[in-house]
Coordinates of C-alpha atoms (C1' of nucleotides) in Angstrom, one line a residue:
Chain S
X1 CA 0.0 0.0 0.0
X2 CA 1.7 3.2 -1.1
X3 CA 1.4 6.6 0.5
X4 CA -1.0 8.0 -2.1
X5 CA -3.3 5.0 -1.5
X6 CA -3.3 5.5 2.2
X7 CA -4.0 9.2 1.9
X8 CA -6.8 8.5 -0.5
X9 CA -8.2 6.3 2.3
X10 CA -9.3 9.4 4.0
X11 CA -12.0 9.9 1.5
X12 CA -13.9 6.7 1.1
X13 CA -16.0 8.1 -1.7
X14 CA -12.8 8.1 -3.8
X15 CA -13.2 4.3 -4.1
X16 CA -15.9 2.2 -5.7
X17 CA -18.6 1.5 -3.2
X18 CA -18.3 -1.8 -1.4
X19 CA -20.7 -3.4 1.0
X20 CA -19.7 -5.8 3.7
X21 CA -22.2 -8.5 4.7
X22 CA -22.1 -11.4 7.1
X23 CA -23.5 -14.7 6.2
X24 CA -24.0 -17.6 8.6
X25 CA -23.8 -21.3 8.0
X26 CA -25.6 -22.5 11.1
X27 CA -25.6 -26.3 11.6
X28 CA -27.5 -28.5 13.9
X29 CA -28.6 -32.1 14.2
X30 CA -32.2 -32.9 14.0
X31 CA -33.4 -36.5 14.1
X32 CA -30.0 -37.7 13.4
X33 CA -29.5 -35.6 10.3
X34 CA -27.2 -32.7 9.8
X35 CA -29.2 -29.6 9.0
X36 CA -28.5 -26.0 8.0
X37 CA -30.5 -22.9 8.6
X38 CA -31.9 -21.4 5.5
X39 CA -34.1 -18.4 4.7
X40 CA -36.5 -17.9 1.9
X41 CA -35.7 -14.8 -0.1
X42 CA -38.5 -12.5 -0.8
X43 CA -36.8 -9.8 -2.8
X44 CA -34.7 -9.7 -6.0
X45 CA -32.3 -10.9 -6.8
X46 CA -32.9 -14.6 -6.3
X47 CA -36.4 -14.0 -5.1
X48 CA -38.0 -17.2 -4.0
X49 CA -34.6 -19.0 -3.7
X50 CA -33.2 -20.2 -0.5
X51 CA -30.2 -18.5 1.0
X52 CA -28.0 -18.6 4.1
X53 CA -29.1 -16.1 6.7
X54 CA -27.1 -12.9 6.7
X55 CA -27.1 -9.2 6.4
X56 CA -25.1 -6.0 6.3
X57 CA -22.4 -5.5 8.9
X58 CA -23.0 -2.5 11.1
X59 CA -20.4 -0.6 13.2
X60 CA -19.6 -3.7 15.3
X61 CA -17.2 -6.5 15.4
X62 CA -17.9 -9.0 12.6
X63 CA -18.4 -11.7 15.1
X64 CA -21.1 -9.7 16.8
X65 CA -22.8 -9.1 13.4
X66 CA -22.9 -12.9 12.8
X67 CA -24.3 -13.4 16.3
X68 CA -27.0 -10.8 15.6
X69 CA -28.0 -12.4 12.3
X70 CA -28.2 -15.7 13.9
X71 CA -30.3 -14.4 16.8
X72 CA -32.7 -12.6 14.4
X73 CA -33.3 -15.7 12.3
X74 CA -33.5 -18.3 15.0
X75 CA -35.3 -16.3 17.6
X76 CA -32.7 -17.2 20.2
X77 CA -31.4 -14.6 22.6
X78 CA -28.2 -14.3 24.7
X79 CA -28.6 -15.4 28.3
X80 CA -27.4 -12.2 29.9
X81 CA -30.1 -10.2 28.1
X82 CA -32.7 -8.6 30.3
X83 CA -36.1 -10.2 29.8
X84 CA -36.1 -12.2 26.6
X85 CA -38.9 -11.4 24.2
X86 CA -41.8 -13.8 24.1
X87 CA -41.3 -16.8 21.9
X88 CA -37.5 -16.5 22.3
X89 CA -35.5 -19.0 24.2
X90 CA -33.5 -17.2 26.7
X91 CA -29.8 -18.0 26.8
X92 CA -29.7 -20.6 24.1
X93 CA -27.5 -18.4 22.0
X94 CA -24.8 -18.8 24.6
X95 CA -24.4 -22.4 23.8
X96 CA -23.8 -21.8 20.2
X97 CA -20.3 -22.1 18.9
X98 CA -19.5 -19.5 16.3
X99 CA -16.3 -19.1 14.3
X100 CA -15.2 -17.3 11.2
X101 CA -15.3 -19.5 8.1
X102 CA -14.1 -17.6 5.0
X103 CA -14.6 -14.4 3.1
X104 CA -16.1 -14.3 -0.4
X105 CA -15.5 -11.4 -2.6
X106 CA -15.6 -12.3 -6.2
X107 CA -16.9 -9.5 -8.4
X108 CA -20.4 -10.3 -9.6
X109 CA -21.3 -12.6 -6.7
X110 CA -24.1 -10.1 -6.0
X111 CA -25.6 -8.7 -9.2
X112 CA -26.4 -5.4 -7.6
X113 CA -23.1 -4.2 -6.4
X114 CA -19.7 -5.2 -5.1
X115 CA -20.4 -7.2 -1.9
X116 CA -17.8 -8.8 0.2
X117 CA -19.3 -11.4 2.5
X118 CA -17.6 -12.7 5.6
X119 CA -19.1 -16.1 6.3
X120 CA -19.4 -17.5 9.8
X121 CA -19.9 -21.1 10.9
X122 CA -22.2 -21.9 13.8
X123 CA -22.8 -25.1 15.6
X124 CA -25.9 -25.5 17.7
X125 CA -27.5 -28.2 19.7
X126 CA -30.9 -29.4 18.4
X127 CA -33.1 -26.4 18.2
X128 CA -36.9 -26.0 17.6
X129 CA -38.1 -24.9 14.2
X130 CA -37.8 -21.1 14.6
X131 CA -41.3 -20.4 13.2
X132 CA -43.8 -20.1 16.0
X133 CA -44.4 -16.6 17.4
X134 CA -41.1 -15.1 16.3
X135 CA -40.1 -12.6 13.7
X136 CA -37.9 -15.4 12.2
X137 CA -40.8 -17.2 10.6
X138 CA -39.0 -17.3 7.2
X139 CA -36.1 -19.4 8.5
X140 CA -36.1 -23.1 8.8
X141 CA -33.8 -26.1 9.1
X142 CA -33.0 -28.1 6.0
X143 CA -31.1 -31.3 5.8
X144 CA -27.8 -30.4 4.2
X145 CA -28.3 -33.0 1.5
X146 CA -31.4 -31.1 0.4
X147 CA -29.8 -27.7 0.5
X148 CA -29.0 -27.2 -3.2
X149 CA -29.4 -24.3 -5.6
X150 CA -29.0 -21.6 -3.0
X151 CA -28.8 -18.0 -3.9
X152 CA -25.6 -16.1 -4.6
X153 CA -22.5 -18.3 -4.1
X154 CA -24.1 -19.9 -1.0
X155 CA -23.7 -23.4 -2.4
X156 CA -20.0 -22.9 -2.2
X157 CA -20.1 -21.3 1.2
X158 CA -22.2 -24.2 2.5
X159 CA -19.8 -26.7 1.0
X160 CA -16.8 -24.9 2.6
X161 CA -18.7 -24.8 6.0
X162 CA -19.4 -28.5 5.8
X163 CA -15.9 -29.4 5.1
X164 CA -14.7 -27.2 7.9
X165 CA -17.2 -28.9 10.3
X166 CA -16.1 -32.4 9.3
X167 CA -12.5 -31.5 9.7
X168 CA -12.9 -29.9 13.0
X169 CA -14.7 -32.9 14.5
X170 CA -11.4 -34.7 14.0
X171 CA -9.2 -32.6 16.2
X172 CA -11.4 -30.5 18.4
X173 CA -14.2 -31.3 20.9
X174 CA -16.6 -29.5 18.6
X175 CA -19.1 -32.4 18.6
X176 CA -20.0 -31.4 22.1
X177 CA -21.5 -28.2 20.8
X178 CA -24.1 -30.3 19.0
X179 CA -25.5 -32.0 22.1
X180 CA -26.9 -30.8 25.4
X181 CA -24.9 -29.9 28.5
X182 CA -25.1 -33.6 29.5
X183 CA -24.9 -36.3 27.0
X184 CA -24.1 -40.0 26.5
X185 CA -21.2 -41.4 24.4
X186 CA -23.9 -42.7 22.1
X187 CA -25.3 -39.3 21.5
X188 CA -21.8 -38.0 20.7
X189 CA -21.3 -40.9 18.3
X190 CA -24.5 -39.9 16.5
X191 CA -23.1 -36.4 16.0
X192 CA -20.0 -37.9 14.3
X193 CA -22.2 -40.2 12.3
X194 CA -24.4 -37.4 11.1
X195 CA -21.7 -35.0 10.2
X196 CA -19.3 -37.4 8.6
X197 CA -22.1 -39.5 7.0
X198 CA -20.4 -42.7 8.1
X199 CA -21.1 -45.4 10.6
X200 CA -18.6 -45.7 13.4
X201 CA -17.9 -48.8 15.4
X202 CA -19.6 -48.2 18.7
X203 CA -17.2 -50.0 20.9
X204 CA -14.0 -48.5 19.5
X205 CA -15.6 -45.1 19.5
X206 CA -16.5 -45.4 23.1
X207 CA -13.1 -46.3 24.2
X208 CA -11.5 -43.7 22.0
X209 CA -13.6 -40.8 23.4
X210 CA -12.8 -41.8 27.0
X211 CA -9.1 -42.1 26.2
X212 CA -8.6 -38.6 24.9
X213 CA -7.7 -36.4 27.8
X214 CA -10.1 -33.6 28.5
X215 CA -12.6 -34.5 25.8
X216 CA -15.4 -35.5 28.2
X217 CA -15.7 -35.8 31.9
X218 CA -18.2 -38.0 33.8
X219 CA -21.1 -36.4 35.6
X220 CA -21.5 -39.5 37.7
X221 CA -25.1 -39.9 36.6
X222 CA -26.8 -42.0 34.0
X223 CA -29.9 -41.7 31.8
X224 CA -33.1 -42.4 33.6
X225 CA -34.2 -44.9 31.0
X226 CA -32.5 -47.1 28.5
X227 CA -32.7 -46.6 24.8
X228 CA -36.1 -46.6 23.0
X229 CA -35.3 -49.8 21.3
X230 CA -33.7 -51.4 24.4
X231 CA -30.3 -51.3 26.0
X232 CA -29.0 -50.4 29.4
X233 CA -28.9 -46.9 30.9
X234 CA -25.9 -45.0 29.6
X235 CA -23.5 -42.9 31.7
X236 CA -23.7 -39.2 31.3
X237 CA -20.8 -36.9 30.5
X238 CA -20.2 -33.2 30.0
X239 CA -17.7 -31.5 27.8
X240 CA -14.2 -31.5 29.2
X241 CA -11.7 -28.6 29.1
X242 CA -9.7 -29.7 26.1
X243 CA -9.5 -27.3 23.2
X244 CA -7.8 -29.8 21.0
X245 CA -8.2 -33.6 20.8
X246 CA -4.9 -35.3 21.2
X247 CA -4.6 -37.8 19.8
X248 CA -7.2 -36.8 17.2
X249 CA -10.2 -38.8 16.1
X250 CA -9.5 -39.2 12.5
X251 CA -12.2 -39.9 9.9
X252 CA -12.1 -43.5 8.7
X253 CA -12.4 -44.0 5.0
X254 CA -10.3 -41.2 3.8
X255 CA -8.4 -41.4 0.6
X256 CA -4.7 -41.1 1.2
X257 CA -3.0 -37.9 0.3
X258 CA -3.5 -37.6 -3.4
X259 CA -6.5 -35.5 -4.4
Chain J
X1 CA -31.5 -10.7 5.9
X2 CA -35.0 -9.2 5.6
X3 CA -36.5 -7.7 2.5
X4 CA -36.1 -4.1 3.6
X5 CA -32.4 -4.7 4.2
X6 CA -32.0 -6.2 0.8
X7 CA -33.8 -3.4 -0.9
X8 CA -31.7 -0.9 0.9
X9 CA -28.7 -2.7 -0.5
X10 CA -29.5 -1.0 -3.8
X11 CA -28.3 2.2 -2.4
X12 CA -24.9 1.7 -0.9
X13 CA -24.8 5.3 0.4
X14 CA -27.6 4.3 2.8
X15 CA -25.0 2.4 4.8
X16 CA -21.9 3.7 6.6
X17 CA -18.9 3.7 4.3
X18 CA -16.7 0.7 4.5
X19 CA -13.4 0.0 2.9
X20 CA -12.1 -3.4 2.1
X21 CA -8.4 -4.0 2.1
X22 CA -6.2 -7.0 1.5
X23 CA -3.2 -7.6 3.7
X24 CA -0.6 -10.3 3.1
X25 CA 1.5 -12.3 5.6
X26 CA 4.3 -13.4 3.3
X27 CA 6.6 -15.9 4.8
X28 CA 9.9 -17.2 3.6
X29 CA 13.0 -18.8 5.0
X30 CA 16.3 -17.0 4.9
X31 CA 19.4 -18.4 6.4
X32 CA 17.4 -20.9 8.3
X33 CA 15.2 -18.4 9.9
X34 CA 11.5 -17.8 9.3
X35 CA 11.0 -14.3 7.9
X36 CA 8.0 -12.1 7.1
X37 CA 7.7 -9.4 4.5
X38 CA 7.1 -6.0 6.1
X39 CA 6.8 -2.4 4.7
X40 CA 7.8 0.8 6.4
X41 CA 4.8 3.1 6.6
X42 CA 5.4 6.7 5.4
X43 CA 2.1 8.2 6.1
X44 CA -0.2 8.6 9.0
X45 CA -1.5 6.8 10.9
X46 CA 1.3 4.7 12.2
X47 CA 3.9 6.6 10.2
X48 CA 7.3 5.1 10.6
X49 CA 5.9 1.9 12.0
X50 CA 6.2 -1.3 10.1
X51 CA 3.2 -3.0 8.7
X52 CA 2.2 -6.0 6.6
X53 CA 2.0 -5.2 2.9
X54 CA -1.6 -4.5 1.7
X55 CA -3.9 -2.2 0.0
X56 CA -7.4 -1.6 -1.1
X57 CA -9.3 -4.2 -3.0
X58 CA -10.2 -3.2 -6.5
X59 CA -12.9 -4.8 -8.7
X60 CA -11.2 -8.1 -8.8
X61 CA -11.3 -11.4 -6.9
X62 CA -9.8 -11.0 -3.4
X63 CA -7.2 -13.6 -4.2
X64 CA -6.0 -11.6 -7.2
X65 CA -5.8 -8.5 -5.0
X66 CA -3.5 -10.3 -2.6
X67 CA -1.3 -11.5 -5.5
X68 CA -1.1 -8.0 -6.8
X69 CA 0.0 -6.6 -3.5
X70 CA 2.6 -9.3 -3.1
X71 CA 3.9 -8.6 -6.6
X72 CA 4.1 -4.9 -6.0
X73 CA 6.1 -5.2 -2.8
X74 CA 8.4 -8.0 -3.8
X75 CA 9.0 -7.1 -7.4
X76 CA 8.1 -10.6 -8.5
X77 CA 6.0 -11.1 -11.6
X78 CA 3.8 -14.0 -12.8
X79 CA 5.5 -16.2 -15.3
X80 CA 2.9 -15.9 -18.1
X81 CA 3.3 -12.2 -18.2
X82 CA 4.8 -10.8 -21.4
X83 CA 8.2 -9.1 -20.8
X84 CA 8.8 -8.8 -17.1
X85 CA 9.9 -5.4 -16.0
X86 CA 13.6 -4.9 -15.3
X87 CA 14.6 -5.9 -11.8
X88 CA 11.7 -8.3 -11.5
X89 CA 12.1 -12.0 -11.4
X90 CA 10.0 -13.5 -14.1
X91 CA 7.7 -16.3 -13.0
X92 CA 8.8 -16.5 -9.4
X93 CA 5.3 -15.5 -8.3
X94 CA 4.0 -18.7 -9.7
X95 CA 5.8 -20.7 -7.1
X96 CA 4.3 -18.8 -4.3
X97 CA 1.5 -20.5 -2.4
X98 CA -1.3 -18.1 -1.4
X99 CA -4.3 -18.8 0.7
X100 CA -6.9 -16.8 2.6
X101 CA -6.1 -16.5 6.3
X102 CA -8.8 -14.5 8.1
X103 CA -10.8 -11.3 8.0
X104 CA -10.4 -8.6 10.5
X105 CA -13.1 -6.0 11.0
X106 CA -13.2 -4.6 14.5
X107 CA -14.4 -1.1 14.6
X108 CA -11.5 1.2 15.3
X109 CA -8.8 -1.1 13.9
X110 CA -8.1 1.8 11.4
X111 CA -8.5 5.2 13.1
X112 CA -9.6 6.9 9.9
X113 CA -12.6 4.9 9.0
X114 CA -14.3 1.5 9.0
X115 CA -11.9 -0.9 7.3
X116 CA -12.5 -4.6 6.8
X117 CA -9.2 -6.3 6.0
X118 CA -9.0 -9.7 4.3
X119 CA -5.7 -11.2 5.3
X120 CA -3.9 -13.7 3.0
X121 CA -1.0 -16.0 3.9
X122 CA 1.8 -16.6 1.4
X123 CA 4.6 -19.1 1.4
X124 CA 7.6 -18.5 -0.8
X125 CA 11.0 -20.1 -1.3
X126 CA 13.9 -18.0 -0.3
X127 CA 13.8 -14.7 -2.2
X128 CA 16.3 -11.9 -2.6
X129 CA 15.8 -8.8 -0.6
X130 CA 13.3 -6.8 -2.8
X131 CA 15.3 -3.6 -2.8
X132 CA 17.5 -3.3 -5.8
X133 CA 16.1 -1.6 -8.8
X134 CA 12.5 -2.1 -8.1
X135 CA 9.6 0.0 -6.9
X136 CA 9.4 -2.2 -3.9
X137 CA 12.3 -0.7 -2.1
X138 CA 10.3 0.0 1.1
X139 CA 9.7 -3.7 1.7
X140 CA 12.1 -6.1 3.4
X141 CA 12.2 -9.5 5.1
X142 CA 12.3 -9.5 8.9
X143 CA 12.8 -12.6 11.1
X144 CA 9.4 -13.2 12.6
X145 CA 10.8 -13.0 16.1
X146 CA 11.8 -9.4 15.4
X147 CA 8.5 -8.5 13.9
X148 CA 6.9 -6.7 16.9
X149 CA 4.8 -3.6 17.3
X150 CA 3.4 -3.6 13.9
X151 CA 0.8 -1.0 12.7
X152 CA -2.9 -1.5 13.1
X153 CA -3.8 -5.0 14.4
X154 CA -1.0 -6.6 12.3
X155 CA 0.6 -8.2 15.4
X156 CA -2.5 -10.3 15.7
X157 CA -2.7 -11.0 12.0
X158 CA 0.9 -12.1 11.9
X159 CA 0.4 -14.3 15.0
X160 CA -2.7 -15.9 13.3
X161 CA -0.7 -16.5 10.1
X162 CA 2.2 -18.1 12.0
X163 CA -0.1 -20.4 13.8
X164 CA -1.8 -21.4 10.5
X165 CA 1.6 -22.0 8.9
X166 CA 2.8 -24.2 11.8
X167 CA -0.4 -26.1 11.7
X168 CA -0.5 -26.6 8.0
X169 CA 3.0 -28.0 8.0
X170 CA 1.6 -30.9 9.9
X171 CA -1.0 -32.2 7.6
X172 CA -0.1 -30.7 4.2
X173 CA 3.0 -30.8 2.0
X174 CA 3.2 -27.0 2.4
X175 CA 6.9 -27.2 3.4
X176 CA 7.7 -27.9 -0.2
X177 CA 6.6 -24.3 -1.0
X178 CA 9.5 -23.0 1.0
X179 CA 12.2 -24.8 -1.0
X180 CA 13.2 -24.9 -4.6
X181 CA 11.8 -27.3 -7.3
X182 CA 14.4 -29.9 -6.2
X183 CA 15.4 -30.3 -2.7
X184 CA 17.0 -32.7 -0.2
X185 CA 15.3 -34.2 2.8
X186 CA 17.7 -32.2 4.9
X187 CA 16.5 -28.9 3.4
X188 CA 12.9 -29.9 4.0
X189 CA 13.8 -30.7 7.6
X190 CA 15.3 -27.2 8.0
X191 CA 11.9 -25.8 6.9
X192 CA 10.2 -27.6 9.7
X193 CA 12.8 -26.6 12.1
X194 CA 12.6 -23.0 11.2
X195 CA 8.8 -22.8 11.2
X196 CA 8.2 -24.8 14.3
X197 CA 11.2 -23.5 16.1
X198 CA 12.1 -27.0 17.3
X199 CA 14.9 -29.4 16.4
X200 CA 13.7 -32.6 14.7
X201 CA 15.5 -36.0 14.8
X202 CA 17.1 -36.3 11.4
X203 CA 16.8 -40.0 11.1
X204 CA 13.2 -40.3 12.1
X205 CA 12.2 -37.3 10.0
X206 CA 13.9 -38.8 6.9
X207 CA 12.1 -42.1 7.2
X208 CA 8.8 -40.4 8.0
X209 CA 8.9 -38.1 4.9
X210 CA 9.6 -41.0 2.6
X211 CA 6.9 -43.1 4.2
X212 CA 4.1 -40.6 3.6
X213 CA 2.6 -41.4 0.1
X214 CA 2.8 -38.5 -2.3
X215 CA 4.8 -36.2 -0.1
X216 CA 8.0 -36.3 -2.2
X217 CA 9.2 -38.2 -5.2
X218 CA 12.7 -38.9 -6.1
X219 CA 14.3 -37.2 -9.0
X220 CA 17.0 -39.8 -9.2
X221 CA 19.7 -37.2 -8.9
X222 CA 21.9 -36.1 -6.0
X223 CA 23.5 -32.9 -4.9
X224 CA 26.8 -32.3 -6.7
X225 CA 28.6 -31.7 -3.4
X226 CA 28.2 -32.8 0.1
X227 CA 27.3 -30.4 2.9
X228 CA 29.6 -27.4 3.7
X229 CA 30.7 -29.0 6.9
X230 CA 31.0 -32.5 5.6
X231 CA 28.7 -35.4 4.8
X232 CA 27.7 -37.4 1.8
X233 CA 25.8 -36.1 -1.2
X234 CA 22.1 -36.1 -0.6
X235 CA 19.4 -37.5 -2.9
X236 CA 17.2 -35.0 -4.6
X237 CA 13.4 -35.0 -4.4
X238 CA 10.6 -32.9 -5.8
X239 CA 7.1 -32.3 -4.4
X240 CA 4.8 -35.2 -4.8
X241 CA 1.1 -35.0 -5.8
X242 CA -0.4 -35.3 -2.3
X243 CA -2.6 -32.5 -1.1
X244 CA -2.8 -33.9 2.4
X245 CA -0.2 -35.8 4.4
X246 CA -1.5 -39.1 5.6
X247 CA -0.6 -39.9 8.2
X248 CA 0.3 -36.4 9.3
X249 CA 3.6 -35.2 10.6
X250 CA 2.6 -34.0 14.0
X251 CA 4.6 -31.4 16.0
X252 CA 6.5 -32.9 18.9
X253 CA 6.3 -31.1 22.2
X254 CA 2.7 -30.0 22.1
X255 CA 0.7 -29.8 25.3
X256 CA -2.1 -32.2 25.3
X257 CA -5.6 -31.0 24.7
X258 CA -6.1 -28.5 27.5
X259 CA -5.4 -25.0 26.6
Chain B
dC1 C1' 42.0 -37.8 9.8
dG2 C1' 38.0 -35.8 12.5
dA3 C1' 33.6 -33.9 12.3
dA4 C1' 29.3 -33.5 10.2
dT5 C1' 25.6 -35.3 7.5
dA6 C1' 22.8 -38.9 4.8
dG7 C1' 20.5 -42.8 5.3
dT8 C1' 19.1 -47.3 7.5
dG9 C1' 18.1 -50.8 11.3
dT10 C1' 16.1 -52.0 15.7
dC11 C1' 13.3 -51.8 19.6
dT12 C1' 9.6 -50.0 22.5
dC13 C1' 5.2 -48.1 23.2
dT14 C1' 0.9 -46.0 21.8
dA15 C1' -3.1 -46.0 19.4
dA16 C1' -6.4 -47.6 15.8
dG17 C1' -9.4 -51.0 14.2
dA18 C1' -11.4 -55.7 14.0
dC19 C1' -14.0 -58.6 16.7
dA20 C1' -15.9 -60.9 20.7
dA21 C1' -18.2 -61.0 25.0
dT22 C1' -21.2 -59.6 28.7
dA23 C1' -24.6 -56.9 31.0
dT24 C1' -28.8 -54.2 30.9
dC25 C1' -33.0 -52.4 29.1
dT26 C1' -37.4 -51.8 26.2
dG27 C1' -41.3 -53.4 23.8
Chain Y
dC1 C1' -38.0 -63.3 25.5
dA2 C1' -35.8 -61.0 21.3
dG3 C1' -33.4 -57.4 19.9
dA4 C1' -30.9 -53.3 20.7
dT5 C1' -27.5 -50.7 23.1
dA6 C1' -23.7 -49.8 26.6
dT7 C1' -19.4 -51.1 28.0
dT8 C1' -15.3 -53.7 28.3
dG9 C1' -11.7 -57.2 26.7
dT10 C1' -8.4 -59.1 23.4
dC11 C1' -5.6 -59.3 19.5
dT12 C1' -3.2 -57.5 15.5
dT13 C1' -0.9 -54.0 13.1
dA14 C1' 0.6 -49.2 11.9
dG15 C1' 3.2 -45.6 13.2
dA16 C1' 6.0 -42.4 16.4
dG17 C1' 10.2 -41.7 18.8
dA18 C1' 14.6 -43.1 21.0
dC19 C1' 18.9 -44.8 19.9
dA20 C1' 22.5 -47.0 17.4
dC21 C1' 25.2 -47.7 13.4
dT22 C1' 27.3 -47.3 8.7
dA23 C1' 28.7 -44.8 4.7
dT24 C1' 30.2 -40.6 2.5
dT25 C1' 32.3 -36.2 2.0
dC26 C1' 34.4 -31.7 3.5
dG27 C1' 38.0 -29.1 5.6

DNA sequence: CGAATAGTGTCTCTAAGACAATATCTG
DNA sequence: CAGATATTGTCTTAGAGACACTATTCG
């Protein structure tokens, strides 16, 4: 960046107008399937098409903008907020993991003007359909396999988000963000199964999870009932304090290296 | 994003002005030390301070903007360009690995106005000091340990870039981007040593590299001379076709999980 | 020749994965 | 009770790391 360029920075009008938006790839698991939050677009362009929730960034950290968009579309509210509005679930937003995914800025990705979009990736435990009694009635959860032909370049954004999620399950305790505060090893395994789309050996998975330091810690309790289709009561665990899984839990059937 | 928001998008002036810049964390290895490309700032703010090279994004893909900034500051040119300018090294830019790092958009990170910066990470083989005879005389390579007190939030950007680089050495063949087209296992090991800041056992490293499918492939040749301080001629290798290292080459002394 | 480096061999220990076995529930 | 699930045990094999050793080449 040369001096002239920097000086020119004092007058933003000297440069072509750019808009910065924040889009969110929000993932959850419903009925054992990995789902993404989509909104139906009412206006042009791409009217009637589905898109990732998002909006313009205000004068706030980008992370906060993503959180705000997510709250608006799901009807969740942060827990420290005074008196959550009716129909909103107080505090649920606090249990959502949010991280920056990638930024998309190809010219022409929005036909109206130059738009640079910062995409965020969110992981949430199973949430209710955000329709009833909220201003987020246009948003709904869609199984990721059915989320095709999205507006803008959101197909690519979603694909990048999915790959990130699959990868992060390997070396971080992220899976615990998809389940409640207390969970069984079986529930955790279902998260991996849903996100990776592959069956995992129950016995080996069980031992592996318990062997990774800090991944989960026992609550001492068990479920009050066995599984719906039989089986003993399972022990309950909560997330441990590890930020990285070591050793990692690698995906099984991965092609080696060459791609 | 609701309808009104989208419609408002037709008039960018309706929103506070935002500028989008691209900053580059360019890394290389010189004399066995990991170095980053910095520029000396001439204008306010942060006049006289060092900063990462960068500039405003034009109407181009963000990736191209990063490449352009890198070319301007290093004096390198892409190989397919007709008649490289004098003092520029034709084609060297093609051997640079460039990937998006992260986007920084906290209000106040630039005191003049709202600036959202998309940071890129570049890995280059050892390059000459980009001073002589080019318009990039203000840029120079600095050992990363000496790169402190940078302008804006560039300390944080650099730290994020270094962590990304260290991490990617583990599971990708990225180290080959730091060496020439043909290299010895010893040179590759020096890359790991410089980036990770840790000594690696030569024998185990050697065997490990050769055992990972697609990491390197033999050229059949050897170096023409032994090492400066003695030792036999080493076999030469070039980068293989793997995109991921499997199994990965994990960093040694890493704390387990908890962080 | 002495020192440094390249490359290989060996051994130990951890961890992944296949598979089996047992116990405990639900319908 | 039949089937499903939780949890643990056993065995095999791959891979990481410690260490030793030989061969080659430079000064």
